[in-house]
Structure formats: C-alpha cells, structure tokens
Amino acid sequence: MSQTSSATYSILETIHQSPHTIVHRAVRQNDQREVILKQLNIPRPTPLQIARFESEYDITQFVASPYTVEPLGYELFGSSYIIVLTDTRSTALDLYIEHNPISLLNTLKIAIQLVDALDVIHKKQVIHKDINPSNILYRAADQKVQLIDFSISTRLAREAQQIVNLQQLQGTLAYISPEQTGRMNRPLDYRTDFYSLGVTLYELFTGRLPFETADEMEMIHSHLARQPLHPSHVNQECPSMVGDIVMRLMAKTAEERYQTAYGLKADLQSCLTQCEMDGQ
C-alpha cells in the first residue's frame, strides 16, 4: 500500500455516497489521468473495517478482466483509505435505465455479458453476493457492461450462512437469494448470484421488481415463499422464452436454477437469435 495525500488528486465530482464509502471522479496529478476514487467514509474505522476495505481491493484485483473495472492501487489518503480505479466513463445501470429505455435486443446483449462476467469470477471461486443494477456499469457508446463493488464478495466456493437480524444482512434486500437471507439453513454458492441476476433481469425486462414492498420482513418472505408474476405477463413485449429464463434463475432453491453459465448463456443466445430473426 502506498501513502498519498489529497493533493495527489484533484476531485472533479462526487458520484456516489453510502454510509461507509464515498466515490469521486478525480484527476491524478502526476500523469493527469482521470480515475475513480472509492474512499472509506468512516471517521474512525476499526481494524476489521479497514481489513474488509483492503479485501475489496484484493478481490477486485484477483478477478480482474474486461468485465470488471481495473484497480490501480490501494492507498492511504490523508487519514482515510482509497481504492483507485480506472475511469471507464460508464454509468451505473440503475441510473441509466431511469432515463433511457433499452431495447429488448440490447437488454439480451447486456444479459449475455453479465453471464460472461459472472462466469469469470465464479471460475476463480468468488461469489459476488450483491448483483443488482447499481453494481453494474453500462457504457452506451459500445454497450459494454462491467461488474463493480466487491465489498461483500467471498473468495470461497461455498459460504455458511446463518440467521442474522435485518441490520446485519449482506446484500441489497430486493435482490438477495432465499439462501442469502440466512433463513434456509444452507450454505451460499455461486448460484446465489444467479438468483440476483434473475431479479436484475426481471427488472430490466419488465421495468419493475418482482417483489415490491417497503416492508423488509415481507420482502424476505417474498424471496422465500412467493412466486412473482411471469415477466411476459407484466410486459407483453417480453417473449415467454425470455421470461422462462428469468423465472428459472429466480427458483427458490439453488438446485432448480441454472447450474452452469454455459447453459444459461446458450439459452439467452438462442433468445437473441430468435428475436433478431423476428425483427424485435
């Protein structure tokens, strides 16, 4: 880890802030390169919080591929810490879709890229655990997709999951798998990411979440026990075969979901080919 100061970077804008981190777009002074700074935003971080932040950098570096943002360094930044990342000039997918409709064909192309992205990290025995549109970058110019935010990711093929209270749940509640709630008494594996991908695709193909409630316990119950409406019933422009893929991804038990990225990608590719032939 190198030591730097705030004078090493010129902050251009703050692009995201959460309870624990703040993300800036900045210019690195020594080479005038535009970068992204993800800063630990805790006044007096504990050794465990610092270790987790450093682990995020390590995992981001470990899974580096065209489907992730290149990490450039982990640095002491004044009295805080930063992860320095390449600025890809992309937009978080959740922000992009708020103002820009994406066609069925382009949504299928995004889905296929996301499967490739997950395949890369899963082959390295990493579970992302927080797949959702805010953790997906999208660059409209070339339709490039990248995964971000490995803050709760695990470098294990399987991870034990225990019942915890709502404040301790990891992940974004609207997108977490039934087993990630800790209420199924079963470990997590890569298929938890497939469920979260299913929720993400449901939202992309229909314009809404499969379960919409402000009540956290009701949301958990929905993931565990409720069946969402088929995507083609929510959006008539969504082909049934596409909706079938989404529903399989969102199966309540991991064994009922897709078991390989290869099979999932093949089905999505078939849908894309059929939709192109149909002129959709």
PDB file of C-alpha atoms in Angstrom:
ATOM      1  CA  MET A   1       0.000   0.000   0.000  1.00  0.00           C
ATOM      2  CA  SER A   2       1.330   3.422  -0.926  1.00  0.00           C
ATOM      3  CA  GLN A   3       0.803   6.623   1.021  1.00  0.00           C
ATOM      4  CA  THR A   4      -0.542   9.692  -0.680  1.00  0.00           C
ATOM      5  CA  SER A   5      -2.277  12.934   0.160  1.00  0.00           C
ATOM      6  CA  SER A   6      -5.358  14.689  -1.091  1.00  0.00           C
ATOM      7  CA  ALA A   7      -3.044  16.977  -3.094  1.00  0.00           C
ATOM      8  CA  THR A   8      -2.108  13.971  -5.271  1.00  0.00           C
ATOM      9  CA  TYR A   9      -5.616  14.011  -6.764  1.00  0.00           C
ATOM     10  CA  SER A  10      -7.928  16.791  -7.898  1.00  0.00           C
ATOM     11  CA  ILE A  11     -11.522  15.851  -7.138  1.00  0.00           C
ATOM     12  CA  LEU A  12     -13.804  16.611 -10.083  1.00  0.00           C
ATOM     13  CA  GLU A  13     -17.102  15.415  -8.650  1.00  0.00           C
ATOM     14  CA  THR A  14     -18.662  13.096  -6.118  1.00  0.00           C
ATOM     15  CA  ILE A  15     -20.653  10.452  -7.963  1.00  0.00           C
ATOM     16  CA  HIS A  16     -21.917   8.225  -5.150  1.00  0.00           C
ATOM     17  CA  GLN A  17     -22.094   8.195  -1.373  1.00  0.00           C
ATOM     18  CA  SER A  18     -23.130   5.441   1.027  1.00  0.00           C
ATOM     19  CA  PRO A  19     -22.901   5.121   4.820  1.00  0.00           C
ATOM     20  CA  HIS A  20     -19.420   3.586   4.537  1.00  0.00           C
ATOM     21  CA  THR A  21     -17.904   4.818   1.282  1.00  0.00           C
ATOM     22  CA  ILE A  22     -17.818   7.837  -0.984  1.00  0.00           C
ATOM     23  CA  VAL A  23     -16.914   7.654  -4.668  1.00  0.00           C
ATOM     24  CA  HIS A  24     -15.231  10.522  -6.529  1.00  0.00           C
ATOM     25  CA  ARG A  25     -14.225  11.153 -10.111  1.00  0.00           C
ATOM     26  CA  ALA A  26     -10.755  12.701  -9.947  1.00  0.00           C
ATOM     27  CA  VAL A  27      -7.590  13.553 -11.867  1.00  0.00           C
ATOM     28  CA  ARG A  28      -4.280  12.038 -10.764  1.00  0.00           C
ATOM     29  CA  GLN A  29      -1.799  14.907 -10.724  1.00  0.00           C
ATOM     30  CA  ASN A  30       1.377  13.083 -11.748  1.00  0.00           C
ATOM     31  CA  ASP A  31       0.014  11.948 -15.132  1.00  0.00           C
ATOM     32  CA  GLN A  32      -3.299  13.844 -15.469  1.00  0.00           C
ATOM     33  CA  ARG A  33      -5.159  10.563 -15.735  1.00  0.00           C
ATOM     34  CA  GLU A  34      -8.855  10.571 -14.853  1.00  0.00           C
ATOM     35  CA  VAL A  35      -9.573   7.979 -12.188  1.00  0.00           C
ATOM     36  CA  ILE A  36     -12.277   6.866  -9.786  1.00  0.00           C
ATOM     37  CA  LEU A  37     -11.513   7.063  -6.068  1.00  0.00           C
ATOM     38  CA  LYS A  38     -13.529   4.873  -3.732  1.00  0.00           C
ATOM     39  CA  GLN A  39     -12.879   6.238  -0.252  1.00  0.00           C
ATOM     40  CA  LEU A  40     -13.591   4.598   3.087  1.00  0.00           C
ATOM     41  CA  ASN A  41     -16.010   7.106   4.589  1.00  0.00           C
ATOM     42  CA  ILE A  42     -15.816   6.208   8.281  1.00  0.00           C
ATOM     43  CA  PRO A  43     -14.261   8.787  10.669  1.00  0.00           C
ATOM     44  CA  ARG A  44     -12.501   6.239  12.889  1.00  0.00           C
ATOM     45  CA  PRO A  45     -12.570   2.891  11.097  1.00  0.00           C
ATOM     46  CA  THR A  46     -11.886  -0.233  13.123  1.00  0.00           C
ATOM     47  CA  PRO A  47      -9.101  -2.626  12.086  1.00  0.00           C
ATOM     48  CA  LEU A  48     -11.826  -5.003  10.835  1.00  0.00           C
ATOM     49  CA  GLN A  49     -13.419  -2.295   8.666  1.00  0.00           C
ATOM     50  CA  ILE A  50     -10.024  -1.410   7.210  1.00  0.00           C
ATOM     51  CA  ALA A  51      -9.285  -5.082   6.549  1.00  0.00           C
ATOM     52  CA  ARG A  52     -12.621  -5.507   4.745  1.00  0.00           C
ATOM     53  CA  PHE A  53     -11.935  -2.472   2.582  1.00  0.00           C
ATOM     54  CA  GLU A  54      -8.496  -3.787   1.687  1.00  0.00           C
ATOM     55  CA  SER A  55     -10.062  -7.184   0.948  1.00  0.00           C
ATOM     56  CA  GLU A  56     -12.388  -5.481  -1.546  1.00  0.00           C
ATOM     57  CA  TYR A  57      -9.334  -4.164  -3.382  1.00  0.00           C
ATOM     58  CA  ASP A  58      -7.642  -7.569  -3.263  1.00  0.00           C
ATOM     59  CA  ILE A  59     -10.697  -9.340  -4.709  1.00  0.00           C
ATOM     60  CA  THR A  60     -11.169  -6.675  -7.389  1.00  0.00           C
ATOM     61  CA  GLN A  61      -7.553  -7.227  -8.394  1.00  0.00           C
ATOM     62  CA  PHE A  62      -7.913 -11.025  -8.210  1.00  0.00           C
ATOM     63  CA  VAL A  63     -10.914 -11.180 -10.567  1.00  0.00           C
ATOM     64  CA  ALA A  64      -9.634  -8.513 -12.979  1.00  0.00           C
ATOM     65  CA  SER A  65     -10.974  -8.999 -16.512  1.00  0.00           C
ATOM     66  CA  PRO A  66     -12.643  -6.934 -19.237  1.00  0.00           C
ATOM     67  CA  TYR A  67     -15.846  -7.404 -17.234  1.00  0.00           C
ATOM     68  CA  THR A  68     -14.527  -5.583 -14.160  1.00  0.00           C
ATOM     69  CA  VAL A  69     -13.007  -2.136 -13.633  1.00  0.00           C
ATOM     70  CA  GLU A  70      -9.216  -2.189 -13.476  1.00  0.00           C
ATOM     71  CA  PRO A  71      -7.899  -1.405  -9.965  1.00  0.00           C
ATOM     72  CA  LEU A  72      -4.865   0.900  -9.994  1.00  0.00           C
ATOM     73  CA  GLY A  73      -3.958   0.971  -6.330  1.00  0.00           C
ATOM     74  CA  TYR A  74      -4.870   0.869  -2.664  1.00  0.00           C
ATOM     75  CA  GLU A  75      -3.603   3.939  -0.841  1.00  0.00           C
ATOM     76  CA  LEU A  76      -3.622   5.789   2.438  1.00  0.00           C
ATOM     77  CA  PHE A  77      -5.421   9.031   1.637  1.00  0.00           C
ATOM     78  CA  GLY A  78      -4.831  11.556   4.398  1.00  0.00           C
ATOM     79  CA  SER A  79      -6.385   9.863   7.427  1.00  0.00           C
ATOM     80  CA  SER A  80      -8.534   7.584   5.271  1.00  0.00           C
ATOM     81  CA  TYR A  81      -8.050   4.891   2.627  1.00  0.00           C
ATOM     82  CA  ILE A  82      -8.891   4.793  -1.067  1.00  0.00           C
ATOM     83  CA  ILE A  83      -9.185   2.242  -3.834  1.00  0.00           C
ATOM     84  CA  VAL A  84      -8.053   3.818  -7.106  1.00  0.00           C
ATOM     85  CA  LEU A  85      -9.855   2.555 -10.207  1.00  0.00           C
ATOM     86  CA  THR A  86      -9.755   3.237 -13.921  1.00  0.00           C
ATOM     87  CA  ASP A  87     -12.430   5.700 -15.043  1.00  0.00           C
ATOM     88  CA  THR A  88     -14.331   3.920 -17.812  1.00  0.00           C
ATOM     89  CA  ARG A  89     -16.771   6.829 -18.288  1.00  0.00           C
ATOM     90  CA  SER A  90     -19.644   4.449 -17.703  1.00  0.00           C
ATOM     91  CA  THR A  91     -22.917   4.915 -15.836  1.00  0.00           C
ATOM     92  CA  ALA A  92     -24.460   2.713 -13.170  1.00  0.00           C
ATOM     93  CA  LEU A  93     -27.148   0.693 -14.924  1.00  0.00           C
ATOM     94  CA  ASP A  94     -29.864   1.686 -12.450  1.00  0.00           C
ATOM     95  CA  LEU A  95     -29.244   5.367 -13.204  1.00  0.00           C
ATOM     96  CA  TYR A  96     -29.058   4.775 -16.944  1.00  0.00           C
ATOM     97  CA  ILE A  97     -32.387   2.946 -17.227  1.00  0.00           C
ATOM     98  CA  GLU A  98     -34.170   5.685 -15.272  1.00  0.00           C
ATOM     99  CA  HIS A  99     -33.865   7.997 -18.267  1.00  0.00           C
ATOM    100  CA  ASN A 100     -33.006   5.765 -21.212  1.00  0.00           C
ATOM    101  CA  PRO A 101     -35.144   2.891 -22.480  1.00  0.00           C
ATOM    102  CA  ILE A 102     -33.139  -0.138 -23.623  1.00  0.00           C
ATOM    103  CA  SER A 103     -34.485  -2.299 -26.428  1.00  0.00           C
ATOM    104  CA  LEU A 104     -35.228  -5.986 -25.973  1.00  0.00           C
ATOM    105  CA  LEU A 105     -32.258  -6.930 -28.165  1.00  0.00           C
ATOM    106  CA  ASN A 106     -29.846  -4.716 -26.251  1.00  0.00           C
ATOM    107  CA  THR A 107     -31.177  -5.998 -22.931  1.00  0.00           C
ATOM    108  CA  LEU A 108     -30.476  -9.552 -24.082  1.00  0.00           C
ATOM    109  CA  LYS A 109     -26.965  -8.493 -25.080  1.00  0.00           C
ATOM    110  CA  ILE A 110     -26.470  -6.981 -21.619  1.00  0.00           C
ATOM    111  CA  ALA A 111     -27.733 -10.215 -20.042  1.00  0.00           C
ATOM    112  CA  ILE A 112     -25.258 -12.301 -22.049  1.00  0.00           C
ATOM    113  CA  GLN A 113     -22.369 -10.053 -20.997  1.00  0.00           C
ATOM    114  CA  LEU A 114     -23.436 -10.340 -17.358  1.00  0.00           C
ATOM    115  CA  VAL A 115     -23.368 -14.124 -17.616  1.00  0.00           C
ATOM    116  CA  ASP A 116     -19.851 -13.934 -19.046  1.00  0.00           C
ATOM    117  CA  ALA A 117     -18.844 -11.583 -16.224  1.00  0.00           C
ATOM    118  CA  LEU A 118     -20.188 -13.937 -13.559  1.00  0.00           C
ATOM    119  CA  ASP A 119     -18.533 -16.899 -15.247  1.00  0.00           C
ATOM    120  CA  VAL A 120     -15.135 -15.203 -14.907  1.00  0.00           C
ATOM    121  CA  ILE A 121     -15.467 -14.537 -11.184  1.00  0.00           C
ATOM    122  CA  HIS A 122     -17.099 -17.891 -10.406  1.00  0.00           C
ATOM    123  CA  LYS A 123     -14.261 -19.753 -12.107  1.00  0.00           C
ATOM    124  CA  LYS A 124     -11.981 -18.003  -9.613  1.00  0.00           C
ATOM    125  CA  GLN A 125     -14.142 -19.280  -6.740  1.00  0.00           C
ATOM    126  CA  VAL A 126     -15.512 -15.825  -5.935  1.00  0.00           C
ATOM    127  CA  ILE A 127     -19.170 -15.190  -5.061  1.00  0.00           C
ATOM    128  CA  HIS A 128     -20.181 -11.565  -5.695  1.00  0.00           C
ATOM    129  CA  LYS A 129     -23.242 -11.584  -3.383  1.00  0.00           C
ATOM    130  CA  ASP A 130     -24.608  -8.196  -4.457  1.00  0.00           C
ATOM    131  CA  ILE A 131     -25.588  -8.362  -8.126  1.00  0.00           C
ATOM    132  CA  ASN A 132     -28.056  -5.572  -8.875  1.00  0.00           C
ATOM    133  CA  PRO A 133     -28.295  -2.685 -11.379  1.00  0.00           C
ATOM    134  CA  SER A 134     -26.424  -0.247  -9.116  1.00  0.00           C
ATOM    135  CA  ASN A 135     -23.394  -2.577  -9.164  1.00  0.00           C
ATOM    136  CA  ILE A 136     -23.363  -2.889 -12.948  1.00  0.00           C
ATOM    137  CA  LEU A 137     -21.705  -0.249 -15.110  1.00  0.00           C
ATOM    138  CA  TYR A 138     -23.041   0.369 -18.606  1.00  0.00           C
ATOM    139  CA  ARG A 139     -21.420   2.381 -21.371  1.00  0.00           C
ATOM    140  CA  ALA A 140     -23.988   3.101 -24.058  1.00  0.00           C
ATOM    141  CA  ALA A 141     -21.423   4.044 -26.722  1.00  0.00           C
ATOM    142  CA  ASP A 142     -20.239   0.450 -27.100  1.00  0.00           C
ATOM    143  CA  GLN A 143     -22.817  -1.335 -24.888  1.00  0.00           C
ATOM    144  CA  LYS A 144     -20.033  -2.511 -22.579  1.00  0.00           C
ATOM    145  CA  VAL A 145     -21.006  -3.963 -19.211  1.00  0.00           C
ATOM    146  CA  GLN A 146     -18.814  -4.311 -16.107  1.00  0.00           C
ATOM    147  CA  LEU A 147     -19.386  -5.537 -12.551  1.00  0.00           C
ATOM    148  CA  ILE A 148     -18.343  -3.349  -9.630  1.00  0.00           C
ATOM    149  CA  ASP A 149     -18.394  -3.365  -5.813  1.00  0.00           C
ATOM    150  CA  PHE A 150     -16.807  -6.498  -4.403  1.00  0.00           C
ATOM    151  CA  SER A 151     -17.204  -5.159  -0.853  1.00  0.00           C
ATOM    152  CA  ILE A 152     -19.109  -8.211   0.444  1.00  0.00           C
ATOM    153  CA  SER A 153     -17.762 -10.755  -2.026  1.00  0.00           C
ATOM    154  CA  THR A 154     -16.294 -14.021  -0.791  1.00  0.00           C
ATOM    155  CA  ARG A 155     -13.276 -15.936  -2.080  1.00  0.00           C
ATOM    156  CA  LEU A 156     -14.872 -19.278  -1.302  1.00  0.00           C
ATOM    157  CA  ALA A 157     -16.734 -21.785  -3.436  1.00  0.00           C
ATOM    158  CA  ARG A 158     -19.256 -22.131  -0.594  1.00  0.00           C
ATOM    159  CA  GLU A 159     -20.014 -19.983   2.427  1.00  0.00           C
ATOM    160  CA  ALA A 160     -22.014 -20.895   5.513  1.00  0.00           C
ATOM    161  CA  GLN A 161     -24.999 -18.629   6.040  1.00  0.00           C
ATOM    162  CA  GLN A 162     -26.611 -18.079   9.428  1.00  0.00           C
ATOM    163  CA  ILE A 163     -29.753 -16.320  10.540  1.00  0.00           C
ATOM    164  CA  VAL A 164     -28.969 -12.680  11.286  1.00  0.00           C
ATOM    165  CA  ASN A 165     -31.106  -9.658  12.045  1.00  0.00           C
ATOM    166  CA  LEU A 166     -32.090  -7.279   9.263  1.00  0.00           C
ATOM    167  CA  GLN A 167     -29.346  -4.802  10.120  1.00  0.00           C
ATOM    168  CA  GLN A 168     -26.684  -7.476   9.582  1.00  0.00           C
ATOM    169  CA  LEU A 169     -27.981  -8.876   6.295  1.00  0.00           C
ATOM    170  CA  GLN A 170     -25.452  -8.541   3.499  1.00  0.00           C
ATOM    171  CA  GLY A 171     -26.566  -7.557   0.037  1.00  0.00           C
ATOM    172  CA  THR A 172     -29.366  -5.436  -1.404  1.00  0.00           C
ATOM    173  CA  LEU A 173     -32.618  -6.759   0.031  1.00  0.00           C
ATOM    174  CA  ALA A 174     -34.719  -6.576  -3.131  1.00  0.00           C
ATOM    175  CA  TYR A 175     -32.184  -8.749  -4.990  1.00  0.00           C
ATOM    176  CA  ILE A 176     -30.849 -11.292  -2.488  1.00  0.00           C
ATOM    177  CA  SER A 177     -31.460 -15.008  -2.892  1.00  0.00           C
ATOM    178  CA  PRO A 178     -33.590 -17.010  -0.441  1.00  0.00           C
ATOM    179  CA  GLU A 179     -30.470 -18.692   0.952  1.00  0.00           C
ATOM    180  CA  GLN A 180     -28.740 -15.335   1.403  1.00  0.00           C
ATOM    181  CA  THR A 181     -31.441 -14.309   3.881  1.00  0.00           C
ATOM    182  CA  GLY A 182     -29.940 -16.852   6.287  1.00  0.00           C
ATOM    183  CA  ARG A 183     -33.336 -18.472   6.798  1.00  0.00           C
ATOM    184  CA  MET A 184     -32.864 -21.652   4.752  1.00  0.00           C
ATOM    185  CA  ASN A 185     -30.098 -23.311   6.791  1.00  0.00           C
ATOM    186  CA  ARG A 186     -27.953 -23.924   3.728  1.00  0.00           C
ATOM    187  CA  PRO A 187     -24.626 -22.520   2.509  1.00  0.00           C
ATOM    188  CA  LEU A 188     -24.208 -19.993  -0.263  1.00  0.00           C
ATOM    189  CA  ASP A 189     -22.539 -20.895  -3.515  1.00  0.00           C
ATOM    190  CA  TYR A 190     -22.232 -19.286  -6.953  1.00  0.00           C
ATOM    191  CA  ARG A 191     -25.919 -19.908  -7.661  1.00  0.00           C
ATOM    192  CA  THR A 192     -26.900 -17.142  -5.246  1.00  0.00           C
ATOM    193  CA  ASP A 193     -25.527 -14.751  -7.889  1.00  0.00           C
ATOM    194  CA  PHE A 194     -27.761 -16.413 -10.492  1.00  0.00           C
ATOM    195  CA  TYR A 195     -30.834 -15.586  -8.384  1.00  0.00           C
ATOM    196  CA  SER A 196     -29.768 -11.946  -8.028  1.00  0.00           C
ATOM    197  CA  LEU A 197     -29.085 -11.849 -11.760  1.00  0.00           C
ATOM    198  CA  GLY A 198     -32.627 -13.147 -12.280  1.00  0.00           C
ATOM    199  CA  VAL A 199     -34.089 -10.307 -10.211  1.00  0.00           C
ATOM    200  CA  THR A 200     -31.942  -7.824 -12.128  1.00  0.00           C
ATOM    201  CA  LEU A 201     -33.085  -9.187 -15.489  1.00  0.00           C
ATOM    202  CA  TYR A 202     -36.700  -9.237 -14.308  1.00  0.00           C
ATOM    203  CA  GLU A 203     -36.382  -5.518 -13.639  1.00  0.00           C
ATOM    204  CA  LEU A 204     -34.678  -4.855 -16.985  1.00  0.00           C
ATOM    205  CA  PHE A 205     -37.261  -6.797 -18.999  1.00  0.00           C
ATOM    206  CA  THR A 206     -40.373  -5.568 -17.160  1.00  0.00           C
ATOM    207  CA  GLY A 207     -39.464  -2.170 -15.717  1.00  0.00           C
ATOM    208  CA  ARG A 208     -40.318  -3.266 -12.178  1.00  0.00           C
ATOM    209  CA  LEU A 209     -39.049  -5.512  -9.425  1.00  0.00           C
ATOM    210  CA  PRO A 210     -40.597  -8.962  -8.960  1.00  0.00           C
ATOM    211  CA  PHE A 211     -41.460  -8.104  -5.363  1.00  0.00           C
ATOM    212  CA  GLU A 212     -42.359  -4.536  -4.473  1.00  0.00           C
ATOM    213  CA  THR A 213     -42.799  -3.767  -0.795  1.00  0.00           C
ATOM    214  CA  ALA A 214     -41.299  -1.323   1.676  1.00  0.00           C
ATOM    215  CA  ASP A 215     -41.611  -3.868   4.487  1.00  0.00           C
ATOM    216  CA  GLU A 216     -38.288  -5.668   4.946  1.00  0.00           C
ATOM    217  CA  MET A 217     -39.722  -8.808   6.540  1.00  0.00           C
ATOM    218  CA  GLU A 218     -42.319  -9.059   3.778  1.00  0.00           C
ATOM    219  CA  MET A 219     -39.537  -8.758   1.198  1.00  0.00           C
ATOM    220  CA  ILE A 220     -37.642 -11.627   2.837  1.00  0.00           C
ATOM    221  CA  HIS A 221     -40.833 -13.707   2.931  1.00  0.00           C
ATOM    222  CA  SER A 222     -41.376 -12.972  -0.765  1.00  0.00           C
ATOM    223  CA  HIS A 223     -37.921 -14.261  -1.680  1.00  0.00           C
ATOM    224  CA  LEU A 224     -38.536 -17.377   0.393  1.00  0.00           C
ATOM    225  CA  ALA A 225     -42.124 -18.230  -0.497  1.00  0.00           C
ATOM    226  CA  ARG A 226     -43.837 -16.053  -3.107  1.00  0.00           C
ATOM    227  CA  GLN A 227     -43.796 -16.599  -6.861  1.00  0.00           C
ATOM    228  CA  PRO A 228     -43.503 -13.450  -8.970  1.00  0.00           C
ATOM    229  CA  LEU A 229     -45.689 -12.866 -11.989  1.00  0.00           C
ATOM    230  CA  HIS A 230     -44.147 -14.234 -15.167  1.00  0.00           C
ATOM    231  CA  PRO A 231     -42.259 -11.372 -16.905  1.00  0.00           C
ATOM    232  CA  SER A 232     -44.321 -11.811 -20.085  1.00  0.00           C
ATOM    233  CA  HIS A 233     -47.472 -11.158 -18.030  1.00  0.00           C
ATOM    234  CA  VAL A 234     -46.016  -7.900 -16.717  1.00  0.00           C
ATOM    235  CA  ASN A 235     -44.621  -6.719 -20.045  1.00  0.00           C
ATOM    236  CA  GLN A 236     -46.318  -8.155 -23.120  1.00  0.00           C
ATOM    237  CA  GLU A 237     -43.274  -7.227 -25.229  1.00  0.00           C
ATOM    238  CA  CYS A 238     -41.147  -9.659 -23.214  1.00  0.00           C
ATOM    239  CA  PRO A 239     -41.181 -13.030 -25.033  1.00  0.00           C
ATOM    240  CA  SER A 240     -42.281 -16.045 -22.993  1.00  0.00           C
ATOM    241  CA  MET A 241     -38.974 -17.815 -23.647  1.00  0.00           C
ATOM    242  CA  VAL A 242     -37.087 -14.873 -22.140  1.00  0.00           C
ATOM    243  CA  GLY A 243     -39.407 -14.819 -19.141  1.00  0.00           C
ATOM    244  CA  ASP A 244     -38.890 -18.560 -18.663  1.00  0.00           C
ATOM    245  CA  ILE A 245     -35.129 -17.994 -18.318  1.00  0.00           C
ATOM    246  CA  VAL A 246     -35.692 -15.278 -15.725  1.00  0.00           C
ATOM    247  CA  MET A 247     -38.103 -17.441 -13.740  1.00  0.00           C
ATOM    248  CA  ARG A 248     -35.645 -20.337 -13.720  1.00  0.00           C
ATOM    249  CA  LEU A 249     -32.897 -18.048 -12.440  1.00  0.00           C
ATOM    250  CA  MET A 250     -35.232 -16.990  -9.637  1.00  0.00           C
ATOM    251  CA  ALA A 251     -36.131 -20.501  -8.493  1.00  0.00           C
ATOM    252  CA  LYS A 252     -36.358 -20.733  -4.704  1.00  0.00           C
ATOM    253  CA  THR A 253     -33.767 -23.496  -4.371  1.00  0.00           C
ATOM    254  CA  ALA A 254     -30.353 -23.377  -5.993  1.00  0.00           C
ATOM    255  CA  GLU A 255     -30.814 -26.853  -7.489  1.00  0.00           C
ATOM    256  CA  GLU A 256     -33.766 -25.632  -9.581  1.00  0.00           C
ATOM    257  CA  ARG A 257     -31.787 -22.761 -11.118  1.00  0.00           C
ATOM    258  CA  TYR A 258     -29.329 -22.888 -13.956  1.00  0.00           C
ATOM    259  CA  GLN A 259     -26.314 -24.892 -12.853  1.00  0.00           C
ATOM    260  CA  THR A 260     -23.776 -23.514 -15.320  1.00  0.00           C
ATOM    261  CA  ALA A 261     -23.079 -20.219 -17.029  1.00  0.00           C
ATOM    262  CA  TYR A 262     -22.671 -22.194 -20.259  1.00  0.00           C
ATOM    263  CA  GLY A 263     -26.272 -23.429 -20.249  1.00  0.00           C
ATOM    264  CA  LEU A 264     -27.639 -20.041 -19.242  1.00  0.00           C
ATOM    265  CA  LYS A 265     -25.698 -18.233 -21.946  1.00  0.00           C
ATOM    266  CA  ALA A 266     -26.779 -20.764 -24.574  1.00  0.00           C
ATOM    267  CA  ASP A 267     -30.459 -20.158 -23.760  1.00  0.00           C
ATOM    268  CA  LEU A 268     -30.032 -16.375 -23.813  1.00  0.00           C
ATOM    269  CA  GLN A 269     -28.158 -16.593 -27.101  1.00  0.00           C
ATOM    270  CA  SER A 270     -30.998 -18.655 -28.588  1.00  0.00           C
ATOM    271  CA  CYS A 271     -33.479 -15.988 -27.480  1.00  0.00           C
ATOM    272  CA  LEU A 272     -31.324 -13.257 -29.009  1.00  0.00           C
ATOM    273  CA  THR A 273     -31.079 -15.124 -32.312  1.00  0.00           C
ATOM    274  CA  GLN A 274     -34.840 -15.739 -32.397  1.00  0.00           C
ATOM    275  CA  CYS A 275     -35.643 -12.105 -31.553  1.00  0.00           C
ATOM    276  CA  GLU A 276     -33.272 -10.892 -34.274  1.00  0.00           C
ATOM    277  CA  MET A 277     -34.999 -13.177 -36.774  1.00  0.00           C
ATOM    278  CA  ASP A 278     -38.385 -11.863 -35.648  1.00  0.00           C
ATOM    279  CA  GLY A 279     -37.171  -8.273 -36.008  1.00  0.00           C
ATOM    280  CA  GLN A 280     -37.863  -7.367 -32.387  1.00  0.00           C
TER     281      GLN A 280
END
